[in-house]
Coordinates of C-alpha atoms and ligand atoms in Angstrom, one line a residue:
X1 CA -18.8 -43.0 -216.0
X2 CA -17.1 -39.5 -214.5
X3 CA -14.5 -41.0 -212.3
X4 CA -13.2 -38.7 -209.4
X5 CA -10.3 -40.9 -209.3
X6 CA -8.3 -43.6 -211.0
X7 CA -5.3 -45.8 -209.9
X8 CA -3.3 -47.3 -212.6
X9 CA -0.8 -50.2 -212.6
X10 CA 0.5 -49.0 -208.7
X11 CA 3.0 -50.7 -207.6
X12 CA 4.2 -50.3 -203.9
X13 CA 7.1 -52.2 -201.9
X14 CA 7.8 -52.0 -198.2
X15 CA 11.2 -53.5 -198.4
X16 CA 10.7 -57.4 -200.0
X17 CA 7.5 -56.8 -199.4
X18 CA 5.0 -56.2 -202.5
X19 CA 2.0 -54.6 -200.7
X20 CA 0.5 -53.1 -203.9
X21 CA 0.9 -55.1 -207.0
X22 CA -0.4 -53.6 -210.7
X23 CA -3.8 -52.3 -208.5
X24 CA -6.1 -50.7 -210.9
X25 CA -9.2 -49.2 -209.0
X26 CA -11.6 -46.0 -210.6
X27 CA -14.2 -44.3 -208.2
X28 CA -16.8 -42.7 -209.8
X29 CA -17.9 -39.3 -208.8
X30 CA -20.7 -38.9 -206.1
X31 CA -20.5 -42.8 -205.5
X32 CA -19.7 -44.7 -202.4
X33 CA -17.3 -47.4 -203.4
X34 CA -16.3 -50.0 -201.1
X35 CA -13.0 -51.1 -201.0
X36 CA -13.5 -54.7 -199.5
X37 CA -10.1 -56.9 -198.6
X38 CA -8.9 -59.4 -195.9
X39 CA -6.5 -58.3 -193.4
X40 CA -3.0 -57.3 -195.2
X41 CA -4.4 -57.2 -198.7
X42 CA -3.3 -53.4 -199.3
X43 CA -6.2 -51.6 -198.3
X44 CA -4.3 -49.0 -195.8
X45 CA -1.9 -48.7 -197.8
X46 CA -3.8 -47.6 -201.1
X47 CA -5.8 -45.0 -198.7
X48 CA -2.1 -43.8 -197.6
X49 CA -0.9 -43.0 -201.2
X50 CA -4.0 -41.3 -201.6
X51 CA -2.7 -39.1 -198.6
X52 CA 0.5 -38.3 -200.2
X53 CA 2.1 -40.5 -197.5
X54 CA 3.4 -43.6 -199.7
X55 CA 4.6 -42.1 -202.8
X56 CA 3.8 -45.4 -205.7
X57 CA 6.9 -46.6 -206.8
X58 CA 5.3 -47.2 -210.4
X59 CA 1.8 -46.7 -211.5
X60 CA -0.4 -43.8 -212.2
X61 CA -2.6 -41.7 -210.2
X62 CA -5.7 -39.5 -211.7
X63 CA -7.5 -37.3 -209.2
X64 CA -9.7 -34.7 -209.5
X65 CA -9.0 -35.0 -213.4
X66 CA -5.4 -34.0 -212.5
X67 CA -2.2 -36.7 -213.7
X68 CA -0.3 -36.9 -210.4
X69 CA 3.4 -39.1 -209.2
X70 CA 2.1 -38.7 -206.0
X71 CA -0.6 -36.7 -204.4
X72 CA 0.5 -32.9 -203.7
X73 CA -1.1 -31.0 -200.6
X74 CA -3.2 -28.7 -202.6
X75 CA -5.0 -32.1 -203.8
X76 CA -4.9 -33.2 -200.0
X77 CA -6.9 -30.5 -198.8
X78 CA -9.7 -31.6 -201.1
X79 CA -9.8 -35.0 -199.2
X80 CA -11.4 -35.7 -196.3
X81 CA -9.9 -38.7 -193.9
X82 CA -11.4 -40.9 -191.5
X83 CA -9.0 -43.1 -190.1
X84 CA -9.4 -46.8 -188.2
X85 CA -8.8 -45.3 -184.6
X86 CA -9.3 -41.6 -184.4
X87 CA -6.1 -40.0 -182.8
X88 CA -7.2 -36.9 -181.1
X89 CA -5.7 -34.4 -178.3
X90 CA -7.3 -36.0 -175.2
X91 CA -7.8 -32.8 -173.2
X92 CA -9.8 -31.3 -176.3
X93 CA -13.2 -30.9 -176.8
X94 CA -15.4 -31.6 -179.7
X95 CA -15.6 -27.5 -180.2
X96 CA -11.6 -26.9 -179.6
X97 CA -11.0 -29.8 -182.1
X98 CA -13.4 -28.2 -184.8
X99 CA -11.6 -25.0 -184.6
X100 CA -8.0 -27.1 -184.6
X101 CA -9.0 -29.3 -187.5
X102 CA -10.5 -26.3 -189.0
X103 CA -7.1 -24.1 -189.8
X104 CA -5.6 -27.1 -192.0
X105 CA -8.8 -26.9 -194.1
X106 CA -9.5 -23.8 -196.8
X107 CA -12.5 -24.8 -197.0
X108 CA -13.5 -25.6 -193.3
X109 CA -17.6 -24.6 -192.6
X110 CA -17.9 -24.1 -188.8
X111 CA -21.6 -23.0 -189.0
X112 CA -22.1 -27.1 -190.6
X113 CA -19.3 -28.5 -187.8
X114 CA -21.8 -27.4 -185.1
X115 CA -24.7 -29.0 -187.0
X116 CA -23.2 -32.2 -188.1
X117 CA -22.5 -32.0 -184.0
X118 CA -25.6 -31.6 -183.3
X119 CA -26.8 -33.7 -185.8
X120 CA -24.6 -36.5 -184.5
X121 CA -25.2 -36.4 -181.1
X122 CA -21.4 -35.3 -180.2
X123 CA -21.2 -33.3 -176.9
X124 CA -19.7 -30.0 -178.0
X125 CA -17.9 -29.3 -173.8
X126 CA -16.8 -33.2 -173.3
X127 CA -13.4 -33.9 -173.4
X128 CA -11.9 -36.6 -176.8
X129 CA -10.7 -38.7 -173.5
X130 CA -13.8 -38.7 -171.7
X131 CA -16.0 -39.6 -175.3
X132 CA -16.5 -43.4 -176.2
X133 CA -15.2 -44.9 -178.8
X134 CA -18.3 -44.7 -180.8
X135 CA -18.7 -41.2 -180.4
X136 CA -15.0 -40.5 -181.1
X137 CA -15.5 -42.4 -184.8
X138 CA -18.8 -39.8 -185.0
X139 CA -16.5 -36.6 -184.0
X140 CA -13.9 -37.9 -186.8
X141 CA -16.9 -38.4 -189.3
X142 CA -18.2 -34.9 -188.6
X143 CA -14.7 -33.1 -188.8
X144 CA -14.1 -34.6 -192.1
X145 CA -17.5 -33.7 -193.5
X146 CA -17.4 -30.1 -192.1
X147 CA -14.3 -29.3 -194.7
X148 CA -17.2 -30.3 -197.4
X149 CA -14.2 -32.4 -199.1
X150 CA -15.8 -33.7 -202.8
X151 CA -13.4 -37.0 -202.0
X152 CA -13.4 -39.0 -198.4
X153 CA -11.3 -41.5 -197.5
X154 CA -12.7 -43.8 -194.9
X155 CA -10.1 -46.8 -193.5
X156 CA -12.0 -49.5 -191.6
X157 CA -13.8 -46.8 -189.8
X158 CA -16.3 -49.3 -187.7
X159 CA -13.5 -51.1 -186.5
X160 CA -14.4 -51.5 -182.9
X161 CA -17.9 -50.2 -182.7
X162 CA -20.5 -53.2 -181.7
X163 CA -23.1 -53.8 -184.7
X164 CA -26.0 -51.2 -182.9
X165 CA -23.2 -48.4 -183.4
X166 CA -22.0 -49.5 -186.4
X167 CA -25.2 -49.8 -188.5
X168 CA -25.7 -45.8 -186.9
X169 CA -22.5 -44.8 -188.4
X170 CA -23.1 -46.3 -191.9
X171 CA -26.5 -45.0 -192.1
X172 CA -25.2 -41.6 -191.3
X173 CA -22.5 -41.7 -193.6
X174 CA -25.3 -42.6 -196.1
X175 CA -27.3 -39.3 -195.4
X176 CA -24.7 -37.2 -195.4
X177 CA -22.9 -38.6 -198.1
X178 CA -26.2 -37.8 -200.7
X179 CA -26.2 -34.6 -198.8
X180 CA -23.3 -33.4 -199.7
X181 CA -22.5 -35.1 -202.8
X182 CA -19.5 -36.4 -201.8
X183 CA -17.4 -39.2 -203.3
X184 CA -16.7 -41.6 -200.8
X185 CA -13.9 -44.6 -200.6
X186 CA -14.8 -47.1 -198.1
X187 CA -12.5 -49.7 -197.0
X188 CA -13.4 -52.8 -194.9
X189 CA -13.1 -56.4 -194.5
X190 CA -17.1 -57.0 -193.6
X191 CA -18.6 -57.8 -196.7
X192 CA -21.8 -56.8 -194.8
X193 CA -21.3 -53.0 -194.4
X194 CA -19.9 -52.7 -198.0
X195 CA -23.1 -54.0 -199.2
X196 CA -25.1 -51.8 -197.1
X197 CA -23.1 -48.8 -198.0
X198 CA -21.7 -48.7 -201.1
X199 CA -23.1 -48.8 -204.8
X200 CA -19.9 -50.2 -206.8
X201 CA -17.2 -52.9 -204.6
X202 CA -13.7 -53.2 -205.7
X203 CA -11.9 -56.3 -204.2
X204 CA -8.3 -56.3 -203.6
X205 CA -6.6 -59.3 -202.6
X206 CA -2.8 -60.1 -202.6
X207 CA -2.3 -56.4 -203.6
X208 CA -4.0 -56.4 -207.0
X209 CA -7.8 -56.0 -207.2
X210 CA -9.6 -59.0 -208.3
X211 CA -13.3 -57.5 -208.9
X212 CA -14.2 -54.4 -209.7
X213 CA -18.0 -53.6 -210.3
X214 CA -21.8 -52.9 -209.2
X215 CA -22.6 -55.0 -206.3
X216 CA -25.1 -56.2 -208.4
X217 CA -22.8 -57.1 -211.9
X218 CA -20.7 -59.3 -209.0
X219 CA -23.9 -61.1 -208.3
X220 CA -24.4 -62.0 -211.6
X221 CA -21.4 -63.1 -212.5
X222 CA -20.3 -65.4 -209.9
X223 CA -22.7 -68.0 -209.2
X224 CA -23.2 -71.1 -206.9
X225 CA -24.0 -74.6 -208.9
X226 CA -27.3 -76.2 -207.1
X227 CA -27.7 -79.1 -208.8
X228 CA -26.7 -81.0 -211.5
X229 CA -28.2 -83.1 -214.2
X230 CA -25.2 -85.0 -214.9
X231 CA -21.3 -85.7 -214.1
X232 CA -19.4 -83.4 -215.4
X233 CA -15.5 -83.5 -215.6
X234 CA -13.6 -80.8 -216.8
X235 CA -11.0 -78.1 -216.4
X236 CA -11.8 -75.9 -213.5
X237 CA -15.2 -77.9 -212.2
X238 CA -13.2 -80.1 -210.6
X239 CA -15.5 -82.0 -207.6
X240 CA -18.6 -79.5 -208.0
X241 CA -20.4 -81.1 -205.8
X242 CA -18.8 -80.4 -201.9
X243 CA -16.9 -78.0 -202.9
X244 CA -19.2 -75.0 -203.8
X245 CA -16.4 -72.0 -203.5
X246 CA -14.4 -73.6 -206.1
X247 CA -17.5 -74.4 -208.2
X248 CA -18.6 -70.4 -207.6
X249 CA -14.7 -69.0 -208.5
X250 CA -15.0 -71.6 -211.6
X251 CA -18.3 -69.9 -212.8
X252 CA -16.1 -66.5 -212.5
X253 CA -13.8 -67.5 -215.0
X254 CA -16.6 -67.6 -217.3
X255 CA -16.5 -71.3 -217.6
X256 CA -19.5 -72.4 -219.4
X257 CA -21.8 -74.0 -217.3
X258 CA -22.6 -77.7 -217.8
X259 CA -25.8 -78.9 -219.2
X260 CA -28.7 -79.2 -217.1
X261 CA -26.7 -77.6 -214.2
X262 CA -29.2 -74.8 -212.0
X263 CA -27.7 -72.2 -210.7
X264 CA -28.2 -69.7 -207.8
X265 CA -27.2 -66.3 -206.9
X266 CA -24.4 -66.0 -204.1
X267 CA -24.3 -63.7 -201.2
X268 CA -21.5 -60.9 -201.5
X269 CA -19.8 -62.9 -198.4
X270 CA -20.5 -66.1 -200.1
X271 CA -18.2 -64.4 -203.0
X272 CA -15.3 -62.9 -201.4
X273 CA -14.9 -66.2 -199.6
X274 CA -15.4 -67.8 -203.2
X275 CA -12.3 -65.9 -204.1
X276 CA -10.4 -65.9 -201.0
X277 CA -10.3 -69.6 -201.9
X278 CA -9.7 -69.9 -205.4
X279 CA -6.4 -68.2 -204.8
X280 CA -5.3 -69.9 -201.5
X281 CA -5.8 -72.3 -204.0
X282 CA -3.9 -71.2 -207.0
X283 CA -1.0 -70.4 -204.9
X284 CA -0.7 -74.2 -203.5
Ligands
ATP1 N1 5.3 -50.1 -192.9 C1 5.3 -51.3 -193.4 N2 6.5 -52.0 -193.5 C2 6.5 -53.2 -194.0 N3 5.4 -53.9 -194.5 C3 4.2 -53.2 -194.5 C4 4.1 -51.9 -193.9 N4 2.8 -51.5 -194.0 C5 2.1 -52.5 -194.6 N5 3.0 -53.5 -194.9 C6 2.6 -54.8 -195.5 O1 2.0 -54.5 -196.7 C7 0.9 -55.4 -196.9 C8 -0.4 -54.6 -197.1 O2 -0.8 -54.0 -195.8 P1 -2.0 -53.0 -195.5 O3 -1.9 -52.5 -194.1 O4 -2.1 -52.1 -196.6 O5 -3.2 -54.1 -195.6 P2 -4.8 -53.9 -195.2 O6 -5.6 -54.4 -196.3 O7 -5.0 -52.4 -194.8 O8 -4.9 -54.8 -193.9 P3 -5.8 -54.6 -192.6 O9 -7.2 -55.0 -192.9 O10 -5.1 -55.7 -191.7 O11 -5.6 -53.2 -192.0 C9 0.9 -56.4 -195.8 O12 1.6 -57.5 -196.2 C10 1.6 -55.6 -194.7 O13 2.3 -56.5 -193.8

């Protein structure tokens, strides 16, 4: 697997606070990974170091095959960002902001800005203050594709957007992500768009990721008991019955089943919540 990027033991500390703690994560190339953790888990703040805005206090970061401390701006330019609210100059257009974005970017293509514009249905004359906030997430998609970056960074990009306009954003990202071959990083906390969008899932909870895979490898690894054939008492199955999450998190640890048990595939919600409990419950 050709990774585009690799985190490595990255710690990170606001203060007392340990936001990132030993994260290991690996994109591969031309992939969209989602990066899929509750609210406070690390998720913005991983995307940030990969922005060369929080330098890691310890860890190591590969990208583009390069052995960086922290991300230099020559490596920024290859990176594309599309961040949870869109900040834009209100009093400029969709075309003004293609030709603003565009001097930051080597690499900018105006000739593909005006398509993906097109393309997107962005009005080229409306004012950023006049656009909703749908089509403002769609200007932001479209002026990070149009610097062609091979890496892009997407933060909880659908926050906001009702489920019509979100499911249009996620399919778009789709097409133009095979388009151009980019590698994307997709961060969220709805399991549903990360397994609409992306190939490979990495979880993070607490700061350190807990899962890192194909959506379908999760699948088969974490599984819900359905019935069993007989008690069974033992380390980790704990009250199988009524209490299917810590069942599902005990079949995680690679716990052998019990005879006779069946088993059934989870639901990638059905598994984050699986995990989400298992450490609420380790930490009691
Ligand atoms: N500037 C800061 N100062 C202090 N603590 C911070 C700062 N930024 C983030 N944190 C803390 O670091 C941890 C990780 O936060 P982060 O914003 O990366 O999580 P997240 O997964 O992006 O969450 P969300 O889904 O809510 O955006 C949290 O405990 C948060 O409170």
């Amino acid at each position: 697997m050709n990774c585009l990027l690799r985190l490595e033991r990255i710690t990170h500390r606001f203060g007392k606070v340990l936001a990132l703690n030993d994260l290991d994560l690996a994109v591969p190339e031309g992939e969209i990974y989602g990066f899929l953790g509750r609210n406070g888990a690390g998720k913005t703040t991983t995307l940030r170091l990969l922005m060369g805005l929080n330098p890691p206090d310890a860890g190591r970061i590969e990208l583009f095959g390069e052995q960086v401390k922290s991300v230099p701006v020559r490596l920024k330019q290859k990176i594309g960002f599309v961040p949870q609210e869109p900040h834009f100059y209100p009093w400029m257009t969709a075309r003004q902001l293609g030709r603003f974005v565009g001097e930051f970017y080597p690499t900018w293509d105006a000739q593909e800005f005006e398509r993906l514009l097109r393309r997107l249905d962005i009005p080229t004359d409306r004012k950023a203050s006049a656009m909703s906030g749908g089509t403002r997430t769609k200007l932001s998609l479209a002026l990070a594709f149009a610097s062609r970056p091979p890496l892009l960074l997407l933060d909880e990009p659908t926050t906001g957007l009702d489920p019509v306009a979100r499911r249009e954003f996620n399919d778009q990202l789709i097409e133009l992500q095979r388009e151009q071959g980019t590698t994307v990083m997709f961060s969220s906390h709805l399991v549903g768009e990360v397994e609409q969008v992306a190939q490979r899932v990495g979880i993070i909870q607490a700061g350190s990721t807990r899962f890192e895979g194909t959506v379908r490898s999760l699948r088969a690894q974490v599984r819900r008991i359905a019935g069993l054939a007989q008690p069974f008492e033992q380390p980790g199955w704990e009250r199988v019955r009524g209490d299917v999450y810590r069942a599902a998190a005990a079949a995680w640890e690679g716990a052998d089943l019990p005879p006779g048990a069946e088993v059934e595939e989870l639901g990638l919600e059905d598994i984050f919540l699986a995990f989400a409990r298992t450490d609420e419950l380790r930490a009691a």
